[in-house]
mmCIF file of C-alpha atoms in Angstrom:
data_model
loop_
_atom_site.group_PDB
_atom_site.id
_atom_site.type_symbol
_atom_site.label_atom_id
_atom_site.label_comp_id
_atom_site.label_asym_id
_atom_site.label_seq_id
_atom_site.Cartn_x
_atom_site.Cartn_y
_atom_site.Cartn_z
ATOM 1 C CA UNK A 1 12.159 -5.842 -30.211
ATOM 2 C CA UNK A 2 14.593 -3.477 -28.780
ATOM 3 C CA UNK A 3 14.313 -1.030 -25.932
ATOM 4 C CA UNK A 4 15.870 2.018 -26.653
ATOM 5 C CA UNK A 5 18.314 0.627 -28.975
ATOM 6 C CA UNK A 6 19.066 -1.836 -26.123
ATOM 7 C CA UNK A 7 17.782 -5.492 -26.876
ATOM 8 C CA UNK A 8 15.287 -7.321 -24.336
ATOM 9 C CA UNK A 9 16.242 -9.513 -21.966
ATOM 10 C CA UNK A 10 12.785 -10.322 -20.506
ATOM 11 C CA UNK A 11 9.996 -10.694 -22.473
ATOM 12 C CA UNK A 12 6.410 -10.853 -19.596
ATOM 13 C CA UNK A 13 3.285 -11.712 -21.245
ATOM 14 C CA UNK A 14 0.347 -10.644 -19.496
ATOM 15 C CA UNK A 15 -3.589 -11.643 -20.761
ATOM 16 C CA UNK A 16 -6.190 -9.166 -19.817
ATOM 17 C CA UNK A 17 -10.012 -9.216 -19.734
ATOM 18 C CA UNK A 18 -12.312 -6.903 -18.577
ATOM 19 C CA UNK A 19 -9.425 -5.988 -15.845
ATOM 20 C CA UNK A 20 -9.988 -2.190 -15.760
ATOM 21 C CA UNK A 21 -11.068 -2.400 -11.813
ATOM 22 C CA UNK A 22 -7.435 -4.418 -11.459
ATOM 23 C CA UNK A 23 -4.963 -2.503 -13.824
ATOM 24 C CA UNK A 24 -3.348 -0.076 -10.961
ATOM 25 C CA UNK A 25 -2.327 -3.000 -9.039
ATOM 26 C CA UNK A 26 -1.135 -5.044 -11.671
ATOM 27 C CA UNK A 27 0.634 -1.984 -13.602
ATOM 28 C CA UNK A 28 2.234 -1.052 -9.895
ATOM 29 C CA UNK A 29 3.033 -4.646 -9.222
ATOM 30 C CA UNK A 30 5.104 -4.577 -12.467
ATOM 31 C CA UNK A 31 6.786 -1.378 -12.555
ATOM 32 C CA UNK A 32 8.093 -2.806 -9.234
ATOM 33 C CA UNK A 33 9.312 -6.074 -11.401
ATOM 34 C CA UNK A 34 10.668 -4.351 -13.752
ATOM 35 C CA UNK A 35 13.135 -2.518 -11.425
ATOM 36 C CA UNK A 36 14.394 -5.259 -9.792
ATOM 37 C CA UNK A 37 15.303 -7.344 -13.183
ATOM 38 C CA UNK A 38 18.749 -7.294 -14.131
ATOM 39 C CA UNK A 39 18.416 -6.150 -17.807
ATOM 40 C CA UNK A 40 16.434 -4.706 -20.477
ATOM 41 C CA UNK A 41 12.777 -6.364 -19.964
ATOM 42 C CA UNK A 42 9.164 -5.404 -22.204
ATOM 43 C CA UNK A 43 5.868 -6.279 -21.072
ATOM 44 C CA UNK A 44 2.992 -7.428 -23.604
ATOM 45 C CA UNK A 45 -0.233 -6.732 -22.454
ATOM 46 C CA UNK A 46 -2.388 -9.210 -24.509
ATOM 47 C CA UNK A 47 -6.162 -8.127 -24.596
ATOM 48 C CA UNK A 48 -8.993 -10.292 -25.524
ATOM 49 C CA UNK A 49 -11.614 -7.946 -26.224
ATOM 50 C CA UNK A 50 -12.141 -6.427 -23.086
ATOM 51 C CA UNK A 51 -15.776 -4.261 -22.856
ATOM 52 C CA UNK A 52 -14.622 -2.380 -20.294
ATOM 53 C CA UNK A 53 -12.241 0.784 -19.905
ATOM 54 C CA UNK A 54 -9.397 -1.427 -19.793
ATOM 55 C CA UNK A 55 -8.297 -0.973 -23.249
ATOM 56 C CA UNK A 56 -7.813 2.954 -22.988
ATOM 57 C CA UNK A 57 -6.100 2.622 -19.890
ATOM 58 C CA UNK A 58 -3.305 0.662 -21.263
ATOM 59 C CA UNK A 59 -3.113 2.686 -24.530
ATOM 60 C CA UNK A 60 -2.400 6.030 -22.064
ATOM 61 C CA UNK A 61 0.099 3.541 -20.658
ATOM 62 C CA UNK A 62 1.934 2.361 -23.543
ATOM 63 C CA UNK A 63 2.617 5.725 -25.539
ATOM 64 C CA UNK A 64 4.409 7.397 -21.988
ATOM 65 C CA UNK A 65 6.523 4.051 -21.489
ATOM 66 C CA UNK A 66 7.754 2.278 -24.364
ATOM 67 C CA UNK A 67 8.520 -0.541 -21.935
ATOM 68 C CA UNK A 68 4.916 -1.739 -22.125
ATOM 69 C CA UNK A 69 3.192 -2.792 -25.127
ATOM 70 C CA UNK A 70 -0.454 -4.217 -25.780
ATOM 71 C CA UNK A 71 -2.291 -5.769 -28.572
ATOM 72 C CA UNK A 72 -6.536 -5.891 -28.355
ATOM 73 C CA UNK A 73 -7.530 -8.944 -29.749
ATOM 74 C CA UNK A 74 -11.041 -10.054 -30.227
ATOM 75 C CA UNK A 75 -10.682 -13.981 -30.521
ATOM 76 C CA UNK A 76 -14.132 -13.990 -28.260
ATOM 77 C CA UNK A 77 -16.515 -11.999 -30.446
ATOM 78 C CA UNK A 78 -18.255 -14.202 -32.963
ATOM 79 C CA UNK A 79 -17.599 -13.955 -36.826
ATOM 80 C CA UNK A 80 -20.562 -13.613 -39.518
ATOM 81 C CA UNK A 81 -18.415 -16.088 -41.167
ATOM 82 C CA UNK A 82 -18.350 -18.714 -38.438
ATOM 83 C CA UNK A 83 -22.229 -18.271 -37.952
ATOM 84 C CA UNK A 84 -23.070 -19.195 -41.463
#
């Protein structure tokens, strides 16, 4: 995926769960990153069904920087299906 018609040179992959009391540091901690890296670079916040705040936190945070996106799974809830 390209950044502002520029393509990505860094691709950081980042799992979350139940973070929210942990997200300024780590969202600080990369913006820092991010400067430094010579190049275009994303960051993919993966989710994995986080019951905290979490979540909205980093969907604030990816529609005001288009470096950052995140995709919410939730591999860890159970499925009627599985169950039987």
């Amino acid at each position: 995926m390209a950044i502002d018609s520029r393509p990505v040179s860094y691709s950081i992959i980042v799992p979350v769960f139940n973070e929210e009391a942990v997200l300024p540091v780590l969202l600080r901690r990369l913006d820092q990153l991010l400067t430094r890296l010579r190049g275009t670079a994303e960051v993919i916040i993966v989710d994995d069904g986080s019951s905290d705040s979490g979540p909205i936190v980093l969907e604030a945070l990816v529609k005001r920087d288009p470096r950052y996106r995140l995709i919410v799974s939730d591999v860890l809830r159970p499925r009627a299906s599985v169950l039987g």
